[in-house]
PDB file of C-alpha atoms in Angstrom:
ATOM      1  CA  UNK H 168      -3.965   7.927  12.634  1.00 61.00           C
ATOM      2  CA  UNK H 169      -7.400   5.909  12.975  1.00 70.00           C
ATOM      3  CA  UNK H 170      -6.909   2.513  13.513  1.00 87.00           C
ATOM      4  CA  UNK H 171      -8.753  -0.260  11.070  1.00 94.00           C
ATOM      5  CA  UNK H 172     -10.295  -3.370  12.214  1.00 95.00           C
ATOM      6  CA  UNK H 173     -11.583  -5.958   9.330  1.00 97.00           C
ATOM      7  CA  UNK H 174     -12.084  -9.795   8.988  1.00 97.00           C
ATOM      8  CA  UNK H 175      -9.228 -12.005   8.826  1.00 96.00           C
ATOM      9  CA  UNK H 176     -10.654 -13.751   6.054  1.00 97.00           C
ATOM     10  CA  UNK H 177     -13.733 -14.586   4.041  1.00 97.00           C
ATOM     11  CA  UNK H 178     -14.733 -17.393   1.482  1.00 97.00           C
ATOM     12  CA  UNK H 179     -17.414 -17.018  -1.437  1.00 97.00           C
ATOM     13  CA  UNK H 180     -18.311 -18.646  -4.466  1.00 97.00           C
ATOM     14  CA  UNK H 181     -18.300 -17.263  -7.939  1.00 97.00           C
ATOM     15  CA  UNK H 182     -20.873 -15.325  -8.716  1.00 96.00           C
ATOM     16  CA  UNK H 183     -22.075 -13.863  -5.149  1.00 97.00           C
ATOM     17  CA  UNK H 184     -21.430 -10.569  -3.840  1.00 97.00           C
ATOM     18  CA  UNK H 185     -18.470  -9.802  -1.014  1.00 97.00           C
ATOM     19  CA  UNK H 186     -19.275  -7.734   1.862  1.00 98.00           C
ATOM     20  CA  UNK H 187     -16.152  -7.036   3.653  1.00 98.00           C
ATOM     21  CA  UNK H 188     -16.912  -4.514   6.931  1.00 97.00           C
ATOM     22  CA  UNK H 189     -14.422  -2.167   8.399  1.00 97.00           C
ATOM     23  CA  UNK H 190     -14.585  -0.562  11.339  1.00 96.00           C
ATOM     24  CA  UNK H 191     -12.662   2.832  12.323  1.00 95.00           C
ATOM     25  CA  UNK H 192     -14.198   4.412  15.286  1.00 93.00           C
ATOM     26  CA  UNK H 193     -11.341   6.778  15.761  1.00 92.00           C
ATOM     27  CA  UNK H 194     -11.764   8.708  12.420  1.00 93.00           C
ATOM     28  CA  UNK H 195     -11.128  12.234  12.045  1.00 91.00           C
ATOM     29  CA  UNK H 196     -12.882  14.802   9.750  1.00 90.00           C
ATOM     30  CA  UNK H 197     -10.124  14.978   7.005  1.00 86.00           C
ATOM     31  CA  UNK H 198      -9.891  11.517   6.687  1.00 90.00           C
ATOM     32  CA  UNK H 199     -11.042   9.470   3.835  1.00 92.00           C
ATOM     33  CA  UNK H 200     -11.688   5.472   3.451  1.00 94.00           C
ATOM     34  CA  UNK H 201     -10.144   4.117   1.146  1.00 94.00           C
ATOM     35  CA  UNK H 202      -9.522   0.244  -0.121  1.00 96.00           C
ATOM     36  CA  UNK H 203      -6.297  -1.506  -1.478  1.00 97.00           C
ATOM     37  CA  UNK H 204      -6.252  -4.637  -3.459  1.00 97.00           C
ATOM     38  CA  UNK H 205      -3.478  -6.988  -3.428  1.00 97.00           C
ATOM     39  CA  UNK H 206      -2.934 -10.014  -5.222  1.00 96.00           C
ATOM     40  CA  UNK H 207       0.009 -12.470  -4.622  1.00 91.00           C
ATOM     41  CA  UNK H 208       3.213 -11.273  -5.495  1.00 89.00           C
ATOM     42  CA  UNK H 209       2.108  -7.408  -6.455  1.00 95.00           C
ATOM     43  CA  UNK H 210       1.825  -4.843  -4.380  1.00 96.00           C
ATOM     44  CA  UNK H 211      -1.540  -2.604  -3.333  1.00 97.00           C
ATOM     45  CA  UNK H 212      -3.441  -1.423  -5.857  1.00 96.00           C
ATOM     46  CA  UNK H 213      -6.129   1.248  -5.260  1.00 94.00           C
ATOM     47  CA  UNK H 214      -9.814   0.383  -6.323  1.00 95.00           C
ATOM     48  CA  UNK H 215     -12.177   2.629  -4.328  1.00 95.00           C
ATOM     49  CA  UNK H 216     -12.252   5.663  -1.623  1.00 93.00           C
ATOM     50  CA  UNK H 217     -14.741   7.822  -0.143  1.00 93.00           C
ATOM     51  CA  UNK H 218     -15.522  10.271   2.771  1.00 93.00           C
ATOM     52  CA  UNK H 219     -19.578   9.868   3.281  1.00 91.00           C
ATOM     53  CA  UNK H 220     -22.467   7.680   2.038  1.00 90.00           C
ATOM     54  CA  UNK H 221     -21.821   5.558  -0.815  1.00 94.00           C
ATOM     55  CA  UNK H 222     -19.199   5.378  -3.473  1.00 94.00           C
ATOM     56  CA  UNK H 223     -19.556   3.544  -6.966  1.00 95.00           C
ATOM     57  CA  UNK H 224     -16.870   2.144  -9.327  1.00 93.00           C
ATOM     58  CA  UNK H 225     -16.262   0.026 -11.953  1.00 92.00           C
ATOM     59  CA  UNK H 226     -14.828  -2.592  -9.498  1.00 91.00           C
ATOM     60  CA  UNK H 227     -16.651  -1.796  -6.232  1.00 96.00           C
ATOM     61  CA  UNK H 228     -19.105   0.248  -4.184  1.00 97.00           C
ATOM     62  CA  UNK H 229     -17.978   1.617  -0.970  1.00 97.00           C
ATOM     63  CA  UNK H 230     -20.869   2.102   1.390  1.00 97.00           C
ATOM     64  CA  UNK H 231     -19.840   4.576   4.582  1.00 97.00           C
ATOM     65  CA  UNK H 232     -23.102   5.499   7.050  1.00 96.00           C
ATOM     66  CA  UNK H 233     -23.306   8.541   8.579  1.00 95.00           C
ATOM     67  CA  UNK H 234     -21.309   8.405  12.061  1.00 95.00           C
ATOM     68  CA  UNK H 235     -18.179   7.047   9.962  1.00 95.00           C
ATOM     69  CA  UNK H 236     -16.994   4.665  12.197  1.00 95.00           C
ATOM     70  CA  UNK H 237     -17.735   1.935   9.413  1.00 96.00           C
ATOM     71  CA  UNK H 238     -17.282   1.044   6.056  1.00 97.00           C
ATOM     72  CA  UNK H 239     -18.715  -1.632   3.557  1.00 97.00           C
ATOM     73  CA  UNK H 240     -16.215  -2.526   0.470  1.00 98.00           C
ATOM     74  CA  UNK H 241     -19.044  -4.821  -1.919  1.00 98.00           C
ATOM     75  CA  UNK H 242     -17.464  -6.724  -4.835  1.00 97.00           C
ATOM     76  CA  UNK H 243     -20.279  -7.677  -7.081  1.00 94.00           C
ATOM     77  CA  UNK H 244     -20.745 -11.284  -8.638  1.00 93.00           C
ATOM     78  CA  UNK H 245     -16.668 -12.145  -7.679  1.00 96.00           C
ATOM     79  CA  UNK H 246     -14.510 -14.162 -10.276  1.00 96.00           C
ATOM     80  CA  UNK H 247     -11.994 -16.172  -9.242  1.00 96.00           C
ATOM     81  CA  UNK H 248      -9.158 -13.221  -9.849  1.00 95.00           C
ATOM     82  CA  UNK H 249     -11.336 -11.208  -7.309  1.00 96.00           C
ATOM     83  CA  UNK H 250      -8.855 -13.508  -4.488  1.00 97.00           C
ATOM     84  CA  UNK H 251      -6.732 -11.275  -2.746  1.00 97.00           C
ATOM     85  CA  UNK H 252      -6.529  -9.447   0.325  1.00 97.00           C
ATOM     86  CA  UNK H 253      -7.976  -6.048   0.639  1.00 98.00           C
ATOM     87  CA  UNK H 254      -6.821  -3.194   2.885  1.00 97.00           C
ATOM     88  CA  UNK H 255      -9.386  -0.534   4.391  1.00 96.00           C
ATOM     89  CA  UNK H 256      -7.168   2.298   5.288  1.00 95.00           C
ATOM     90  CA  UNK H 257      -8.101   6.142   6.460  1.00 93.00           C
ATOM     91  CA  UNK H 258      -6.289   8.594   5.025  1.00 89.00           C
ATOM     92  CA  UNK H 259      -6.069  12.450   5.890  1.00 84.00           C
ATOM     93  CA  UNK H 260      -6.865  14.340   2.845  1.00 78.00           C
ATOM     94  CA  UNK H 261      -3.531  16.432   2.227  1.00 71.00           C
ATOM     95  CA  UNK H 262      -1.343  14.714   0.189  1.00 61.00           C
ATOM     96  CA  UNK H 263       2.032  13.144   0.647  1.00 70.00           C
ATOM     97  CA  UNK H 264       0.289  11.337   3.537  1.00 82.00           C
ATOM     98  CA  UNK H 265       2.128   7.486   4.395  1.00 88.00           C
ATOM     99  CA  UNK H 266      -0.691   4.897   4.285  1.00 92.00           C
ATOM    100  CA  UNK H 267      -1.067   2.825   7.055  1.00 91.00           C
ATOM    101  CA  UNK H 268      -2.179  -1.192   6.412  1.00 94.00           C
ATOM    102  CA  UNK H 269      -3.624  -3.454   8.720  1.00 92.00           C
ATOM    103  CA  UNK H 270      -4.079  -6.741   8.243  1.00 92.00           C
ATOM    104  CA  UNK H 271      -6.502  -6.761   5.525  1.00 96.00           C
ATOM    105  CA  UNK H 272      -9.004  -9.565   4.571  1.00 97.00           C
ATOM    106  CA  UNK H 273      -7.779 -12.644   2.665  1.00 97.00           C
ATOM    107  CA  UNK H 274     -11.079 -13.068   0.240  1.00 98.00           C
ATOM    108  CA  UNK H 275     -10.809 -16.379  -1.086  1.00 97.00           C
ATOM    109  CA  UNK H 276     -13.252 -17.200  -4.377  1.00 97.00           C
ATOM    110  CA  UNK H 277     -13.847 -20.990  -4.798  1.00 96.00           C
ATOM    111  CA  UNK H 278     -15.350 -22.287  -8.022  1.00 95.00           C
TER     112      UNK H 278
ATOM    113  CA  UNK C 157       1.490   4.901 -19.395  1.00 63.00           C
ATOM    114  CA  UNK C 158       4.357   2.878 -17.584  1.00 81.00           C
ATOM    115  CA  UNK C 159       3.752   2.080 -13.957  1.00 94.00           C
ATOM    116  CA  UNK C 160       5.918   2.277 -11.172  1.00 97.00           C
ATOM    117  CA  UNK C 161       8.644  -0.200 -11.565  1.00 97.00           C
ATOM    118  CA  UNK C 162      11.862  -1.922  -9.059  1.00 98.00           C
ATOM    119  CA  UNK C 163      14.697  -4.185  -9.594  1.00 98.00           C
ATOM    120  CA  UNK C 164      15.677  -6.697  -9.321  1.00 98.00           C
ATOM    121  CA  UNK C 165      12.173  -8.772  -8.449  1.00 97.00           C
ATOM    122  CA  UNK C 166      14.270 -11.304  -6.114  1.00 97.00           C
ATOM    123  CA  UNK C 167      17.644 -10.266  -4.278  1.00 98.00           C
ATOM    124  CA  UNK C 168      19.063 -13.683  -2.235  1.00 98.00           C
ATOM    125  CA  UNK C 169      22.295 -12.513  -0.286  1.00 97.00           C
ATOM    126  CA  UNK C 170      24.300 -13.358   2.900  1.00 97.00           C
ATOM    127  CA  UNK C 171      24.130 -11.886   6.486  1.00 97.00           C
ATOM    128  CA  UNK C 172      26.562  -9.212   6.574  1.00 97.00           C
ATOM    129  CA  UNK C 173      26.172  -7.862   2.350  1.00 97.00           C
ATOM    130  CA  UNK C 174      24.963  -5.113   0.860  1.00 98.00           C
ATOM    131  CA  UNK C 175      21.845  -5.197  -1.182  1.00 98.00           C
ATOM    132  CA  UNK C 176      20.971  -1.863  -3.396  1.00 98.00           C
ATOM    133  CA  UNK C 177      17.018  -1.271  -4.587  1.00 98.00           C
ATOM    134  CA  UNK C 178      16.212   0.317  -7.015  1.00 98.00           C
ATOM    135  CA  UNK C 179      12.265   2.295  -7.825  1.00 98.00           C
ATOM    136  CA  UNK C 180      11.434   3.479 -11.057  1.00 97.00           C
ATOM    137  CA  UNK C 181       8.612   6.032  -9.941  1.00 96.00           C
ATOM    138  CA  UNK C 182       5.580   6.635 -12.619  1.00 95.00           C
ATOM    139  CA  UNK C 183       7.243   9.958 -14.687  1.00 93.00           C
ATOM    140  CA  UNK C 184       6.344  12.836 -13.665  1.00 91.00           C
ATOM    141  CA  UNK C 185       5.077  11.603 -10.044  1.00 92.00           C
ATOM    142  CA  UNK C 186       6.605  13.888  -7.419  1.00 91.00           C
ATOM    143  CA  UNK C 187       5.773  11.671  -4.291  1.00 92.00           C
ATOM    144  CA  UNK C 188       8.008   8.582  -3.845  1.00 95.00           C
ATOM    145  CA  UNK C 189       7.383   6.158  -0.423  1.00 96.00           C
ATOM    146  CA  UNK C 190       9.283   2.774   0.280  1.00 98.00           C
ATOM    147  CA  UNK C 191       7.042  -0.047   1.852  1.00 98.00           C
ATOM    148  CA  UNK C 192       8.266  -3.130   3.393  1.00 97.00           C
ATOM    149  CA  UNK C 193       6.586  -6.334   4.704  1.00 96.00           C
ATOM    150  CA  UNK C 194       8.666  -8.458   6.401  1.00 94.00           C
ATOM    151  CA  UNK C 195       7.741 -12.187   7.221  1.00 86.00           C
ATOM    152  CA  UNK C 196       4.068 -12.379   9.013  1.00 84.00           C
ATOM    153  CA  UNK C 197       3.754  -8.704   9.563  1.00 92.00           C
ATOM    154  CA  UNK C 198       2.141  -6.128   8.021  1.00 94.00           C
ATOM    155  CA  UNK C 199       3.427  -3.466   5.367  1.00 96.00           C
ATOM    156  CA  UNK C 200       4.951  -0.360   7.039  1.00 96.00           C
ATOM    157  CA  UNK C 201       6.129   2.649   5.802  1.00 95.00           C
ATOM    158  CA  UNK C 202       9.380   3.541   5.777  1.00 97.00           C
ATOM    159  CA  UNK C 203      10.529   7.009   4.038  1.00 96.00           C
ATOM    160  CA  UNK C 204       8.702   9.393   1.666  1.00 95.00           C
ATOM    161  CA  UNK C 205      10.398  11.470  -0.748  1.00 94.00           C
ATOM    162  CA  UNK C 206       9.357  14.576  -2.643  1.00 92.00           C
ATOM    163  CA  UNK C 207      11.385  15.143  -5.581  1.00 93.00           C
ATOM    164  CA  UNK C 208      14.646  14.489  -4.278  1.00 94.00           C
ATOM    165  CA  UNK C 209      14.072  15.615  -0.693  1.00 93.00           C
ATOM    166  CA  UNK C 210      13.264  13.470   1.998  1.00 94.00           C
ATOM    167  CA  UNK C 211       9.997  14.219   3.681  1.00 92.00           C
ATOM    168  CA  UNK C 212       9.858  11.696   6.389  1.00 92.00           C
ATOM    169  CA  UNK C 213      11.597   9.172   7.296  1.00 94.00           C
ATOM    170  CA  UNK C 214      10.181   8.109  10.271  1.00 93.00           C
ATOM    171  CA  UNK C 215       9.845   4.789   9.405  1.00 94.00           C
ATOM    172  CA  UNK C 216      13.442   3.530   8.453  1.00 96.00           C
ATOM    173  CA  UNK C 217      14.880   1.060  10.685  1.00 93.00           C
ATOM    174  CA  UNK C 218      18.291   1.920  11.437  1.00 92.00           C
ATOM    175  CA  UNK C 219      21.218   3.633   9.927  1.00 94.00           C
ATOM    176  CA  UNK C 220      22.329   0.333   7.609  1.00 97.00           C
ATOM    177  CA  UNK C 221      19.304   1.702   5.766  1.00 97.00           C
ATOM    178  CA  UNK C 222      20.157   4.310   3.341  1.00 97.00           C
ATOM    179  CA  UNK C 223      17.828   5.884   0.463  1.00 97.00           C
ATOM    180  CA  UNK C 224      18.684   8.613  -2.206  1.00 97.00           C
ATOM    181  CA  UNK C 225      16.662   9.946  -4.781  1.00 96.00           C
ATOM    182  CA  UNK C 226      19.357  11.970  -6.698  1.00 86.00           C
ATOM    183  CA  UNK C 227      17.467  13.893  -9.253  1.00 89.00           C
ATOM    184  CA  UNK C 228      14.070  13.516  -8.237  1.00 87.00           C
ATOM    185  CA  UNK C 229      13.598  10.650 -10.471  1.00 93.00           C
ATOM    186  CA  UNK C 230      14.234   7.051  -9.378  1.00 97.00           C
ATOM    187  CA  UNK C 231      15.346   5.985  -5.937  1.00 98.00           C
ATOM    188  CA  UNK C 232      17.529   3.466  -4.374  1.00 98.00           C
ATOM    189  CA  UNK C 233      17.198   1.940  -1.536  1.00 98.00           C
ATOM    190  CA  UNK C 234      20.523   0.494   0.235  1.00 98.00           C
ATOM    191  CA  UNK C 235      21.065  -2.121   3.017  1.00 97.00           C
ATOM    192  CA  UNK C 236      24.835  -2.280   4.251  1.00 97.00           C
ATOM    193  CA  UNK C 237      25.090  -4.528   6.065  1.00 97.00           C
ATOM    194  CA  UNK C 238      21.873  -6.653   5.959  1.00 97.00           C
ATOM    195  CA  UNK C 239      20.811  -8.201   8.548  1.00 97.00           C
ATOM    196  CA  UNK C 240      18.752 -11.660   8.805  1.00 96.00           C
ATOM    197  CA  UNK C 241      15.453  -9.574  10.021  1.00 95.00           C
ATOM    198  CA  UNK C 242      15.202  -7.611   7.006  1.00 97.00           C
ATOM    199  CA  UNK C 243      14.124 -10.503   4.935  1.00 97.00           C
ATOM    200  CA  UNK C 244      11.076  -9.229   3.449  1.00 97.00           C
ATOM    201  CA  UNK C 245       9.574  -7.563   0.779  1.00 97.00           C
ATOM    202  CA  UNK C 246      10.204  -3.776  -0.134  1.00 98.00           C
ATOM    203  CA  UNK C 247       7.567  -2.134  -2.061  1.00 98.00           C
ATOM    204  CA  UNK C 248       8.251   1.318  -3.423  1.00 98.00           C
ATOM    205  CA  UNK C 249       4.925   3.984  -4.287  1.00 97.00           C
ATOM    206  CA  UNK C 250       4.698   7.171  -6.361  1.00 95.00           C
ATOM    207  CA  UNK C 251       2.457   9.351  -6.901  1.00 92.00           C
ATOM    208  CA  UNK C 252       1.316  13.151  -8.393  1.00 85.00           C
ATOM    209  CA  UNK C 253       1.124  15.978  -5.872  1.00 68.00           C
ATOM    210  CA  UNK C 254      -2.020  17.351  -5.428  1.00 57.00           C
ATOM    211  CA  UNK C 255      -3.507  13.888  -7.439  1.00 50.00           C
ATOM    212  CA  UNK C 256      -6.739  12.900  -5.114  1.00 49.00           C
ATOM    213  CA  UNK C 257      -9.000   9.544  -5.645  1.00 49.00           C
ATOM    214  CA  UNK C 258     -11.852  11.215  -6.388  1.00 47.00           C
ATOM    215  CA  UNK C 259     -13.144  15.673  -6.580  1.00 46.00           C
ATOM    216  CA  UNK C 260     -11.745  15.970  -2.978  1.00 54.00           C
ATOM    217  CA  UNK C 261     -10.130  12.709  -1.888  1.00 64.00           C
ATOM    218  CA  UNK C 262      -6.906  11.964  -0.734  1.00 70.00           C
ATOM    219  CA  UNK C 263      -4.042  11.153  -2.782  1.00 79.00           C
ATOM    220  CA  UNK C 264      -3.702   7.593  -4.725  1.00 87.00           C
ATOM    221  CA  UNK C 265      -0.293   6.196  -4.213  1.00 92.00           C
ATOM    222  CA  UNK C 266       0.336   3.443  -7.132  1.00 94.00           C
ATOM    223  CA  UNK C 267       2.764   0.722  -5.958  1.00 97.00           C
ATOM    224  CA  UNK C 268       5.174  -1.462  -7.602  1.00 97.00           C
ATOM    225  CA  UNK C 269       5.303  -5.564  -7.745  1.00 97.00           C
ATOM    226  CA  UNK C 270       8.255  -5.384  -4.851  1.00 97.00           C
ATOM    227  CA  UNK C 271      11.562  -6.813  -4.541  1.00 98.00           C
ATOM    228  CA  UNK C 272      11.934  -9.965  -2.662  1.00 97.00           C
ATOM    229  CA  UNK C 273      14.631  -9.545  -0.361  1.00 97.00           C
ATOM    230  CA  UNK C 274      16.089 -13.188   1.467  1.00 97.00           C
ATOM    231  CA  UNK C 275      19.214 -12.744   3.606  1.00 97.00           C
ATOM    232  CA  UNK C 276      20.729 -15.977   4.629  1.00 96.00           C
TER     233      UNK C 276
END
């Protein structure tokens, strides 16, 4: 499985935009990015994936350049419920597939 | 639609009981996977169902771990006898076979809130 390497942590301010960069230079060609958020006491919740260039949802764009060994998660104009941490994971495409976390990045959103 | 629930949300117990988990998968979701975190480290896996069989469990601990999944509907999860180390917090996942993220993604596993596990 590829291993994930992300910030620690990050700090921001309501209203800016959250660039959190992961790296996975060990990805293989079934594998998709994908990003977990979890606030205190709840477990992961899914808000974005993607295999190639970039990814838009409601909550987040994922941005993924063409060698793969990177991805971008952006949270536009954070709230103060946008602190959590958030997990970059790869994940091989079949299903029933165990996720593997790292350590995620603690985004903390200060008035 | 109901999401994946567990009880109890707190278990406190002594060194040396026995602790049962329980996981309330989302209906219908084939795919069931217990999580833990335990104090300062990050969340591993630690067995996957489908329906009621056990697809891996690679990830359990040691035999004073014991899950079922009678039916193919909820699962327990059962520590006899716990141990001070497996303070932590046990997360359980479903989700739908063949269910991706996106037209050809991977599968999205939905998690519960956890049970908060503190042996004394």
């Amino acid at each position: 499985l590829a291993k994930t390497t992300q910030p620690i942590s990050m700090d921001s301010y309501e209203g800016q935009e959250v660039n959190i960069t992961c790296s996975h230079n060990n990805i293989a060609t079934n594998d998709y990015i994908t990003w977990y958020q979890q606030f205190p006491s709840q477990g992961p919740r899914f808000i974005i994936q993607g295999y190639k260039t970039k990814v838009t949802n409601e909550v987040a764009s994922l941005f993924i350049p063409a060698d793969r060994k990177s991805s971008t998660l952006s949270l536009p104009r954070v709230s103060l419920s946008d602190t959590a941490v958030y997990y970059c994971l790869v994940v091989p495409k079949a299903a029933g597939n165990k996720l593997t976390f790292g350590g995620g990045t603690r985004v903390l959103v200060k008035p | 639609e109901a999401g994946v629930t567990q009880f109890p949300s707190h278990s406190v117990i002594e060194k040396g009981q026995t602790v049962t988990l329980r996981c309330d998968p989302i209906s219908g979701h084939d795919n069931l996977y217990w999580y833990r975190r335990v104090m300062g480290k990050e969340i591993k896996f630690l067995l996957h169902f489908v329906k009621e069989s056990k697809q891996d469990e690679s990830g359990m601990p040691n035999n004073r771990f014991l899950a079922e999944r009678t039916g193919g509907t909820y699962s327990t999860l059962k520590v006899q006898p716990a141990e001070l180390e497996d303070s932590g917090v046990y997360f359980c996942a479903s989700s739908q076979e063949g269910s991706t993220s996106g037209r050809r993604g991977s599968e999205t596993q939905y998690f519960g809130p956890g049970t908060r596990l503190l042996v004394l």
